[in-house]
XYZ file of C-alpha atoms in Angstrom:
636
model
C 75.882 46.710 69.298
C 77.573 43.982 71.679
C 81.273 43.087 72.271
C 81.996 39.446 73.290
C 78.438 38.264 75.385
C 77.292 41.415 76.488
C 75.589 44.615 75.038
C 77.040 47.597 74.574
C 75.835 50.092 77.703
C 76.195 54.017 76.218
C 75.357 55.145 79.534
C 78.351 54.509 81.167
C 81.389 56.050 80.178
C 84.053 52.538 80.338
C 81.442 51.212 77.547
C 82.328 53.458 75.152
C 86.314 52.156 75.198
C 84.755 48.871 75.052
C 82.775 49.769 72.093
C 86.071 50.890 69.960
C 87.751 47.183 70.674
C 89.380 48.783 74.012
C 89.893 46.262 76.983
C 87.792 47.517 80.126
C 90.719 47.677 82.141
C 93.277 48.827 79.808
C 94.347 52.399 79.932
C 93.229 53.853 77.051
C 89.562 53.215 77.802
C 90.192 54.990 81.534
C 92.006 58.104 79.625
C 88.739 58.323 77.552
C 86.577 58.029 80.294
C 88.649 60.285 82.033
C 88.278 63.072 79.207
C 84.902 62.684 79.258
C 84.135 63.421 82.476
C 86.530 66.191 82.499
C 84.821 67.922 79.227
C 81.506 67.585 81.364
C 82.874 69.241 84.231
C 84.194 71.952 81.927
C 80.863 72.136 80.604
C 79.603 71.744 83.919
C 81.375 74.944 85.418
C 81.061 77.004 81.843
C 77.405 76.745 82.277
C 77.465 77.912 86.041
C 79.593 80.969 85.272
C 77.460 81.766 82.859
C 74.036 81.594 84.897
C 72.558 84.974 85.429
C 72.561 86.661 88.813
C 71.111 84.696 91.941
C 67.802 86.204 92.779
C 67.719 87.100 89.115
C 64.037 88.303 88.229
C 63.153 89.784 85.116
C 62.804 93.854 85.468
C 60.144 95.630 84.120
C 61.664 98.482 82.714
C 60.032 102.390 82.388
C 60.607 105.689 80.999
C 62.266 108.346 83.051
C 60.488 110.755 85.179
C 60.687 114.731 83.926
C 63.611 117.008 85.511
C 67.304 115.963 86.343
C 67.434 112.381 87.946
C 69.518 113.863 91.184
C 66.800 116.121 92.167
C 63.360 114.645 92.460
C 62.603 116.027 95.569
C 60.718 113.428 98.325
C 56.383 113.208 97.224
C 54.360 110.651 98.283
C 53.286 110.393 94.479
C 56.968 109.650 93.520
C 57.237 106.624 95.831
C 56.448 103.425 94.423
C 54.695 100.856 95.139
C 55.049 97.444 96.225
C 58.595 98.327 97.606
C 61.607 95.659 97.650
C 63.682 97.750 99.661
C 64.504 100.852 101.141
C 68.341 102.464 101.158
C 68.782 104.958 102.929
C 71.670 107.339 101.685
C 72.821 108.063 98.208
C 76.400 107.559 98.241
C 78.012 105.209 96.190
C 77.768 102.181 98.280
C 73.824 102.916 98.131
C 73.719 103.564 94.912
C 75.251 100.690 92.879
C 73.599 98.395 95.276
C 70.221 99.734 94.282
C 70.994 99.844 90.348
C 72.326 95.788 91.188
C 68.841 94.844 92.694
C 67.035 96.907 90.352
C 68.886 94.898 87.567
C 67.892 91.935 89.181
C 64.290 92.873 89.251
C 63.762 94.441 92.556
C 61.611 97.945 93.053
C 63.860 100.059 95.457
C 63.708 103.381 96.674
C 66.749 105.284 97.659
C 66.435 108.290 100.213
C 68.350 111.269 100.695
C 68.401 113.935 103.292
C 69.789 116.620 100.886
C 68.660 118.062 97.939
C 70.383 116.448 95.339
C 71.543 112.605 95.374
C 75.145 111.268 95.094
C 77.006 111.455 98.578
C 80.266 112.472 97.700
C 80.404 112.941 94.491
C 78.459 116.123 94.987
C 79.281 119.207 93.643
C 77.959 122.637 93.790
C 78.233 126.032 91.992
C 79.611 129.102 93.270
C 80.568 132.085 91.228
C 80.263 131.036 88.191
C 82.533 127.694 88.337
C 81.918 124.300 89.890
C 83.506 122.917 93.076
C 83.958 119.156 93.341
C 84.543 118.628 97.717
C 84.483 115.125 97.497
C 86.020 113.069 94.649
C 89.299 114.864 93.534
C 90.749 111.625 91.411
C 90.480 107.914 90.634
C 93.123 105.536 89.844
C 92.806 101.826 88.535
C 90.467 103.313 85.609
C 89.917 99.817 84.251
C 87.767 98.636 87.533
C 85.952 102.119 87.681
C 84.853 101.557 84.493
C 83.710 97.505 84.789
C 82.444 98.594 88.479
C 80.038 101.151 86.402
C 79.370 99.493 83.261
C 78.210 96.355 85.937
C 74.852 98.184 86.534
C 74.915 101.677 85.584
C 72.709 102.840 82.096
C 74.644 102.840 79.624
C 72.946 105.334 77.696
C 74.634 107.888 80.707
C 78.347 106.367 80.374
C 80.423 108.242 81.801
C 83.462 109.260 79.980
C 87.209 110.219 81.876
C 89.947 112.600 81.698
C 93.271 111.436 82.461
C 95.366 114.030 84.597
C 98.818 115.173 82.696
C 97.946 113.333 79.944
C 98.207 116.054 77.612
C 101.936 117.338 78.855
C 102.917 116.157 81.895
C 103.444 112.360 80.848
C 100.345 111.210 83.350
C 101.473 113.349 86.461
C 99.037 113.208 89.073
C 100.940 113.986 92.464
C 103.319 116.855 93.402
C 104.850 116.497 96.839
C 106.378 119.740 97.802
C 108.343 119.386 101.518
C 109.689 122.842 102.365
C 112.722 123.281 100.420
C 112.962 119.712 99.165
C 113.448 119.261 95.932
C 109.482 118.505 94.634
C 108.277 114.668 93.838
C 106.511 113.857 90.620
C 104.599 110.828 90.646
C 103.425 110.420 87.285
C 101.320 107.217 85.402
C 102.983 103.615 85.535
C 105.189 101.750 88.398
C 108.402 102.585 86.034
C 108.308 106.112 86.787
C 107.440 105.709 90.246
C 110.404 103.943 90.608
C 112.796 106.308 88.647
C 111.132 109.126 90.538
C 111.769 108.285 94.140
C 115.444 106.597 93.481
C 116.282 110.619 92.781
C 114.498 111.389 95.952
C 116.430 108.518 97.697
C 119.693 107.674 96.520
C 121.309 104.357 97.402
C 118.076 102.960 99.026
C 117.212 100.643 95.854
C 116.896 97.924 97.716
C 114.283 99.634 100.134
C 112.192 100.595 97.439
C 112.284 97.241 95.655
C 111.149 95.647 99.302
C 108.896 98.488 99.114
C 106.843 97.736 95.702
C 107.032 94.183 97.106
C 105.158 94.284 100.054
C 102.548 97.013 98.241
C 101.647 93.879 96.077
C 102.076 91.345 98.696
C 99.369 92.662 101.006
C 97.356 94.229 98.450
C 96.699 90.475 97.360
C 96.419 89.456 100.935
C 94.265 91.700 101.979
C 91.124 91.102 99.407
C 89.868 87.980 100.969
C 89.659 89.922 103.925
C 87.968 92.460 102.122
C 85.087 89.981 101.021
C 85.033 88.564 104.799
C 82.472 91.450 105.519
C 79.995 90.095 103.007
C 79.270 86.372 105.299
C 77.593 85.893 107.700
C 79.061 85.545 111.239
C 79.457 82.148 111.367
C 80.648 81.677 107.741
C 82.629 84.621 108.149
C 84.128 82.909 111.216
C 85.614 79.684 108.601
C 86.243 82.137 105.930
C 88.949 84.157 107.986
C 90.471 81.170 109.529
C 90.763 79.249 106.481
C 91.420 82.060 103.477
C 92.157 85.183 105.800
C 95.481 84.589 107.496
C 98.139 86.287 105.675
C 95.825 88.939 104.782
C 95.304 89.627 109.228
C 98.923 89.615 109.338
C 99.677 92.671 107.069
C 96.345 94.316 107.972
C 97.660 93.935 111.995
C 100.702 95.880 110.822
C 101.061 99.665 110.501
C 102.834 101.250 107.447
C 105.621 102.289 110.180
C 106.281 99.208 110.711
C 106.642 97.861 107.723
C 109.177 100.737 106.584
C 111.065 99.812 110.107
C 111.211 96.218 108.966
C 112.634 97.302 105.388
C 115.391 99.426 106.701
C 113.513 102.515 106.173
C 114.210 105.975 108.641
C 111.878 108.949 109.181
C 112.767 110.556 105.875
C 111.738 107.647 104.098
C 108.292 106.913 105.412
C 107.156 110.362 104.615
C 108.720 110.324 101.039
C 106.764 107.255 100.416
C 103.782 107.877 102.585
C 102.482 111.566 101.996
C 99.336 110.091 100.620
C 98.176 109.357 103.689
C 95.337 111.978 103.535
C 93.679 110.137 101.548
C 92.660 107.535 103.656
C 92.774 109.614 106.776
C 95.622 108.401 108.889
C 99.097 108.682 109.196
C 102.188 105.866 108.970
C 101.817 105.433 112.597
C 98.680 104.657 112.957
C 97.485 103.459 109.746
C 97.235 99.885 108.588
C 99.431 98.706 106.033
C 96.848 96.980 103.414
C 95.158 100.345 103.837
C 97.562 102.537 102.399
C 99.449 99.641 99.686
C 95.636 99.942 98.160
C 95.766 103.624 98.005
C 99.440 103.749 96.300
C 98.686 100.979 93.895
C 94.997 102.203 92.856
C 97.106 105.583 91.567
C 100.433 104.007 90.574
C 99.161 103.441 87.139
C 97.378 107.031 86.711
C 94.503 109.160 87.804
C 91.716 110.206 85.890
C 88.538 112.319 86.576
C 84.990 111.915 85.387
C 84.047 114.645 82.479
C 81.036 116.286 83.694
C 82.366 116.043 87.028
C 81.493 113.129 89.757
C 77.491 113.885 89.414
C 78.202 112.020 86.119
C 78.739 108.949 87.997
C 76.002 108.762 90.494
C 73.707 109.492 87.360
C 74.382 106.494 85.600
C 73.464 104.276 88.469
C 70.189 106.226 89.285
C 68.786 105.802 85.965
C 68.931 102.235 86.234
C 66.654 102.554 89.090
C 64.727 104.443 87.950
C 64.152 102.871 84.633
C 63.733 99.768 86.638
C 60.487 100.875 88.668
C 62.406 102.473 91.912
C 63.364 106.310 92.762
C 65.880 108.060 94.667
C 64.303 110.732 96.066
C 66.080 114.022 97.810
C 65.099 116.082 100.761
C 64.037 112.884 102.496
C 65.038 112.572 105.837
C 64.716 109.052 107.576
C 63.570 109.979 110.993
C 64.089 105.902 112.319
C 64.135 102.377 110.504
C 60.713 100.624 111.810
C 61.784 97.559 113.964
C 59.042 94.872 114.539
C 59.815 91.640 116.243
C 63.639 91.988 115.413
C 63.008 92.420 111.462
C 63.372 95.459 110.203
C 60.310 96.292 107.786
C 60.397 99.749 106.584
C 61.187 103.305 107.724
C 59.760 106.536 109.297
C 60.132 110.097 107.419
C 60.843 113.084 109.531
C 58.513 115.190 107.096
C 54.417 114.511 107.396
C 55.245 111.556 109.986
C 55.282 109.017 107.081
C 55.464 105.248 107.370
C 57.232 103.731 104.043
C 57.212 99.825 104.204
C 59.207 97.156 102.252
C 59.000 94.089 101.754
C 62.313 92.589 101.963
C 65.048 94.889 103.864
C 65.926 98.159 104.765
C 69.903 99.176 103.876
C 71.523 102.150 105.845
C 74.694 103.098 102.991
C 74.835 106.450 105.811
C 77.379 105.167 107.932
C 77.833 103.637 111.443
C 77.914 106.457 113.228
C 74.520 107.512 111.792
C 72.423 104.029 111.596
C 73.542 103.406 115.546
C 72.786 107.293 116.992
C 70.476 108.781 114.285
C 68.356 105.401 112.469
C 67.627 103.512 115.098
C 66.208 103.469 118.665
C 68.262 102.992 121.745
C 66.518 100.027 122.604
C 66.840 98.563 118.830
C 70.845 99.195 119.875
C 70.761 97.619 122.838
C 68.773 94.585 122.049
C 70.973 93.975 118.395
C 73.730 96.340 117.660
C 75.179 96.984 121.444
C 78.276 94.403 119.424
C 78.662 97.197 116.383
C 78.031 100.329 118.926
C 81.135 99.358 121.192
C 83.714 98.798 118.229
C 82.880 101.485 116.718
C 83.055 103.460 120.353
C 86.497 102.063 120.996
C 88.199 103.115 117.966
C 87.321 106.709 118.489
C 86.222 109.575 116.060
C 88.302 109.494 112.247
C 90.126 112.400 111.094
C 87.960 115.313 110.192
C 89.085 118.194 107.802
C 89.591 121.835 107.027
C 88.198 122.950 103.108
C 88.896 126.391 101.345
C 87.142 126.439 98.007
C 88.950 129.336 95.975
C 87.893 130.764 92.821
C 90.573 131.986 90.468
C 89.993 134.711 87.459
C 92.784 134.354 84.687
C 94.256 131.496 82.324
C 95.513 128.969 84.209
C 98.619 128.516 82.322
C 99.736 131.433 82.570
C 99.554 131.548 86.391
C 100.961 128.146 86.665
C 98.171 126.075 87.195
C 97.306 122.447 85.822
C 95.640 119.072 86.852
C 97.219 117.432 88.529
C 97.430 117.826 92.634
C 99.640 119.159 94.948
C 100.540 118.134 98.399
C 102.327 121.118 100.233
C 103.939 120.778 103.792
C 105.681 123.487 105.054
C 108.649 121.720 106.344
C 110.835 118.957 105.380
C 111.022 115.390 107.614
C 114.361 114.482 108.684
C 115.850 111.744 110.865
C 113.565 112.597 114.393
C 110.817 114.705 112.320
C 108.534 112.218 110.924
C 105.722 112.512 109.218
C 103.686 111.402 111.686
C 104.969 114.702 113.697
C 104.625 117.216 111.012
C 100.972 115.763 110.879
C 100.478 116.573 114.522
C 101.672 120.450 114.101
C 99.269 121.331 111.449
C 96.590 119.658 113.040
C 97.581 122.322 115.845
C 98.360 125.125 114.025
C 94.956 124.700 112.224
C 92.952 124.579 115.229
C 95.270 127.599 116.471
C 91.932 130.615 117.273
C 93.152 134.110 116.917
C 96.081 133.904 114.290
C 97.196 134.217 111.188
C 100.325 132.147 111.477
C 101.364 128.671 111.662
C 100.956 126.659 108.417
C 99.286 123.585 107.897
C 99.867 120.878 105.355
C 97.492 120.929 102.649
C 95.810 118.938 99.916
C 95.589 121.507 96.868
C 93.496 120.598 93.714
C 92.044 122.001 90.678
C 88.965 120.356 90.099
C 87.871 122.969 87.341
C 90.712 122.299 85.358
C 90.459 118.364 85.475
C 87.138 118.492 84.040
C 87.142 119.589 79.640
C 83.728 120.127 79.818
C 83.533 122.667 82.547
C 86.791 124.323 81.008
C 84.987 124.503 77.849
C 82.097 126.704 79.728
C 84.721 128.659 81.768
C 87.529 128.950 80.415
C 89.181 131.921 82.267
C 87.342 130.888 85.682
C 89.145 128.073 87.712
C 88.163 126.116 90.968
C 90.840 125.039 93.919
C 89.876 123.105 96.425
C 92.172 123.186 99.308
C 92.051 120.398 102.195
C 94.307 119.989 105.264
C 93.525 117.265 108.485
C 91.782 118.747 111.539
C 90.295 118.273 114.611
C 87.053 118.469 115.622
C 86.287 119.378 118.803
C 87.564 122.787 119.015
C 85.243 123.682 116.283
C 82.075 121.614 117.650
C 83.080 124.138 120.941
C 82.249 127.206 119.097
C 78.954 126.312 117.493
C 75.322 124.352 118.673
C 75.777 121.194 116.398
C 71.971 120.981 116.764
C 70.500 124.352 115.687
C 73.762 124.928 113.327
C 73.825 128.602 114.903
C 78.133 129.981 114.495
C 78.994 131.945 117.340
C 80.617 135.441 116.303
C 83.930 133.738 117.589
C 83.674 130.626 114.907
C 82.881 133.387 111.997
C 86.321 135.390 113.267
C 88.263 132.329 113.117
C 86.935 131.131 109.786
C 88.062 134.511 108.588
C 91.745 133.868 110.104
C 91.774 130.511 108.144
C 90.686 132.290 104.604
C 93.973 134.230 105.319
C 95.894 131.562 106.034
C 94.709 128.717 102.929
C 95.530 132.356 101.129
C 99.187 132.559 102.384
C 100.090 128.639 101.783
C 98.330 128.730 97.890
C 100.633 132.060 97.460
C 103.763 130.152 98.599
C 102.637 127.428 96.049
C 100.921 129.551 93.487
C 102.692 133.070 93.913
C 101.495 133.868 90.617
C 97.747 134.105 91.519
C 99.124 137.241 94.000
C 95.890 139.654 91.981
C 93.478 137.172 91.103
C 92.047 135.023 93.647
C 88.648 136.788 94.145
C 87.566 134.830 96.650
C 88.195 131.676 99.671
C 85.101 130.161 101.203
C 86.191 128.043 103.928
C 84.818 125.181 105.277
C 85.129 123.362 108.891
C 84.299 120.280 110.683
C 80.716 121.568 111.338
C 80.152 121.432 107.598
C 81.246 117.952 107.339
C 79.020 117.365 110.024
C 75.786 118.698 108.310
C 76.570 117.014 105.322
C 77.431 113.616 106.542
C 76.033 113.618 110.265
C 79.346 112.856 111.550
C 82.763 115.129 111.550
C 85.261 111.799 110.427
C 85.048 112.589 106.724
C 86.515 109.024 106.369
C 84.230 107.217 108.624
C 85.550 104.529 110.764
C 89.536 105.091 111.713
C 91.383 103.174 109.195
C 93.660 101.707 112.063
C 95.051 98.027 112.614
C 92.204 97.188 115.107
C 89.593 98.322 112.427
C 90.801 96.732 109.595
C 91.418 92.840 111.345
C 88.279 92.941 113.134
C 85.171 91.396 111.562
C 82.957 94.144 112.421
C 81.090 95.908 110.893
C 79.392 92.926 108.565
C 76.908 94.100 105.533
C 74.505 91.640 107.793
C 73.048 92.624 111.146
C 71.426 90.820 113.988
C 68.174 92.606 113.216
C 67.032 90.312 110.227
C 66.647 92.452 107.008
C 68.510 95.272 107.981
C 71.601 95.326 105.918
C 74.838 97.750 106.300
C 76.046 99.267 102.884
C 78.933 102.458 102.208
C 82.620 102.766 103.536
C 82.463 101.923 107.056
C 82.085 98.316 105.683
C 85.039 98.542 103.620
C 87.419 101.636 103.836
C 87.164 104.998 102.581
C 86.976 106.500 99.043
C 85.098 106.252 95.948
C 86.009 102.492 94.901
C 85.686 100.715 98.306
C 82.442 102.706 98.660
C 81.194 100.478 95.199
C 82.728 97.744 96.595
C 80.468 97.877 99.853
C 77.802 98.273 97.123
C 78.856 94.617 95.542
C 79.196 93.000 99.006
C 75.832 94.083 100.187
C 74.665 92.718 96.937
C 75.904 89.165 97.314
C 74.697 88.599 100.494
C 70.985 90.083 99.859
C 71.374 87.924 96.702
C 72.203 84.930 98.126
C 75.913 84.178 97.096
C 77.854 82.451 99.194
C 82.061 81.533 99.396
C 81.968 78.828 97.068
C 80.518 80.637 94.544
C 83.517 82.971 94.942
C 85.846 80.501 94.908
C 84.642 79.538 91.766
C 84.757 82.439 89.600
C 81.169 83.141 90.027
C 80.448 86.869 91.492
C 77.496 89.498 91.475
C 79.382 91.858 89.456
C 80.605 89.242 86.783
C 76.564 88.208 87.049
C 75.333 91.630 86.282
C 76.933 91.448 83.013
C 75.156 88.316 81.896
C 71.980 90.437 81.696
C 71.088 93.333 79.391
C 70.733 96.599 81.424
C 67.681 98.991 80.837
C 66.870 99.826 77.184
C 66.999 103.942 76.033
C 64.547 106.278 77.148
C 63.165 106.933 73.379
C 62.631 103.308 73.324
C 60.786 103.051 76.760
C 58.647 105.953 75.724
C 57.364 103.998 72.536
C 56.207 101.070 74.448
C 54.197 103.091 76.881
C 52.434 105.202 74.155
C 51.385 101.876 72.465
């Protein structure tokens, strides 16, 4: 076809208005050009979002080994071959990085010094009932869920009980301050709000400013959040150019922000006892900090049935399934450095060498890569930069555990789900929280007494859990928390031989009788059946997690807007994974997971920008089929 002397060219997009009888310049043939190229771009972007992972290579997928998944103890047999990578440490952050790679086609092996895999979502049994020290709730239920379903098997789903959901309208916090009438925070922002106007009458307008600046920074702050994925020079544009207002509320302290809205010492701790749960208190922690913590619960807490194993099972089936193993009682004696690149690791059992071909992760922590993982001179020569932040911001708050085991129905002794927060004495105007915090640090170290209460962080993990109310039904487990120091505890035992001097054993005695007087002032019905309190110090936390902050990293202002630590090191293919990379608790732990994914993966800020992420990837490919299924193909 040809219009006036010359032919028709398909190819470009003017021809086509030329072709209908349009005039080349006129504007109907530029608005159809225009459409055209817009539908491509449209097209264009669909089909980019829709790409699988980068670094996407098809798994080859296997049946499961024999015996529970969190308890394949370390065999040379067991370890694969051909490794991708080695993690080291099976906490979330390791974990859902492993099941990601695994997805993606990668053979990794997760170690783990103890004898059963999950970090903290470990659990043990002890008189007949089931203790959960480390995950106690999760909020934002919607994320858990995606953040699981990403790369977790989903023949292991796990499945969630809301706290007061069957009575108690979603209640998930009690805040009891001496005589104070209590606080009920219970599921959606509505009744938060109607909730603390009775607490605080006339101070509408703070609590409006309040919710306001909890979304405000919570917003700000995730660009920061994904600054730790970059590398240091792209991480250097990326703050500078997406990262401002999110340094400016992450510079502040939740003090200050209250100041700045009016607020007096009776305020802040109304609206900031939930500080334990990142560690810090309103003076020293920083705001986006804490406005993540109150928004992740604000809309209701749940708990995994089957209790938090549940969740670290899912992810280490896909690894399995995918060729890997996470392996327990496995000790990393020290990550193998040649020629700046790290290339595998060396056990501390048999004086085995495990190589890799393409990194090594450390999901254990600062602390514990820097004085445990690697050598002195390794530190020197590449991570002096990571050693001295993490020196200058000191040690994180360490903590104080009773587990208590209760005979009896728990309704009738006043028991339920949700969690308490006890202090013994009311803030007022020149008593802030920040000062009631400092007492029971002091009375808890107190040696020799029976007196002085602490505040304390009082759940019933037992009864949060249907499944293991189903099996014990008239046996209930409290776990009871409080801040504490560590040093005068390190001063009564060898942190190296873990021998307790007769002096620690008398004063862990004097704290049973103590975490027994505050649950009687909350509890007073459970006067004749507690039949027993095993407490817990610093020194556990310390065997556990080779370090006494049970947080990690101080969640402090200079922590938070500094760029360090990065999921990339100066020692090429050694990669950092796990809180200290994020914050604490169970979701920033997954999110470390993520970050250490995109950058091993190869995804960069623009793919961000546009939509395009490794967890939104990981659902563009099928996870691992069932076992039964697996288990057919290999007998054929």
């Amino acid at each position: 076809m040809s219009v006036g002397s010359r032919p028709i060219d398909y190819s470009k997009p003017f021809e086509l208005g030329r072709a209908c009888g349009m005039k080349s310049d006129g504007w109907a043939a530029k608005c159809l050009a225009g459409a055209g190229v817009g539908l491509l771009a449209v097209a264009g972007v669909r089909a980019y979002l829709r790409r699988r992972p980068k670094g996407y290579r098809r798994p080859t997928w296997r049946a499961l080994p024999e015996g529970d998944l969190l308890q394949q103890g370390f065999k040379l047999s067991r370890v694969p071959e051909d490794l991708d990578f080695i993690v080291i440490g099976s906490g979330m952050g390791g974990l859902w990085l492993s099941a990601a790679l695994t997805k993606c086609g990668y053979k990794v092996l997760v170690l783990e010094q103890h004898y059963i895999a999950g970090g903290c979502c470990h659990a043990f049994s002890q008189n007949g009932v089931e203790f959960t020290p480390g995950i106690h709730y999760i909020g934002d239920i919607d994320m858990a869920k995606g953040l699981l379903g990403a790369v977790g098997d989903p023949k292991f789903q796990a499945d969630w009980h809301q706290l007061g959901a069957s009575d108690d309208g979603g209640l998930y916090d009690k805040a009891l301050f001496g005589d104070r009438e209590p606080i009920f925070l219970r599921q959606g922002r509505d009744a938060w709000y109607a909730e603390m106007c009775k607490h605080m009458p006339g101070k509408e307008k703070l609590l409006k400013g309040w919710l306001a600046a909890l979304d405000e920074a919570r917003k700000a702050y995730m660009p920061l959040f994904f600054a730790k994925a970059w590398q240091p020079w792209t991480q250097w544009f990326w703050l500078r150019l997406c990262c401002r207002a999110g340094l400016k509320w992450a510079g502040k302290t939740v003090h200050e922000v209250i100041q700045e809205l009016g607020g007096d010492e009776v305020d802040e701790a109304l609206l900031t006892f939930q500080c334990m749960d990142h560690g810090e208190t309103p003076r020293t922690a920083s705001f986006p900090v804490h406005a993540m913590i109150v928004s992740h619960y604000m809309n209701g807490a749940w708990f995994p049935k089957g209790g938090p194993l549940s969740l670290a099972r899912t992810l280490t089936s896909t690894i399995f399934k995918g060729g890997g193993a996470v392996l327990v009682r496995a000790p990393v004696q020290q990550i193998q450095v040649t020629n700046g690149r790290a290339t595998g690791v060396q056990m501390k059992k048999k004086d085995v060498v495990l190589n890799c071909r393409k990194g090594v992760v450390s999901a254990a922590g600062l602390d514990a890569t820097i004085h445990r993982l690697l050598s002195p001179e390794d530190v020197d020569q590449y991570l002096s930069e990571e050693r001295d932040f993490m020196h200058s911001l000191g040690q994180g708050t360490s903590c104080l555990s009773a587990f208590v085991t209760v005979k009896g129905n728990a309704k009738e002794l006043g028991l339920s789900d949700h969690n308490v927060w006890f202090f013994p004495k009311p803030p007022s105007v020149g008593y802030s929280l920040d000062e009631i915090t400092a007492e029971s640090r002091a009375n808890a170290a107190k040696m020799n007494s029976t007196e002085g209460n602490f505040f304390c962080f009082i759940g019933a993990g037992s009864l949060k859990d249907p499944e293991c109310m189903e099996q014990h039904p008239d046996t209930i487990a409290l776990e009871m928390i409080t801040d504490a120091e560590a040093e005068p505890f390190l001063a009564l035992s060898d942190v190296e031989s873990h021998r307790r001097t007769a002096e620690y054993k008398g004063h862990k005695k004097q704290l049973e009788e103590r975490f027994r007087q505050i649950l009687l002032a909350v509890y007073p019905k459970l006067e004749h059946h507690i039949i027993n309190i095993d407490v817990s110090t610093p020194l556990s936390v310390d065997f556990y997690l080779k370090r006494t902050a049970i947080y990690g990293l101080p969640h402090t202002p200079q922590r938070i807007t500094s760029p360090l630590p990065r999921v990339v090191t100066k020692i090429q293919n050694l990669y950092l994974s796990g809180q200290d990379v994020t914050t604490g608790g169970w979701m920033p732990a997954v999110f470390s997971g993520a970050l250490a994914a995109s950058q091993i993966l190869g995804y960069n800020p623009l793919d961000l920008m546009c939509g395009r992420t490794v967890i939104g990837g990981m659902y563009k490919v099928e996870g691992p089929p069932s076992n039964k299924v697996l288990q057919a193909q290999a007998s054929l």
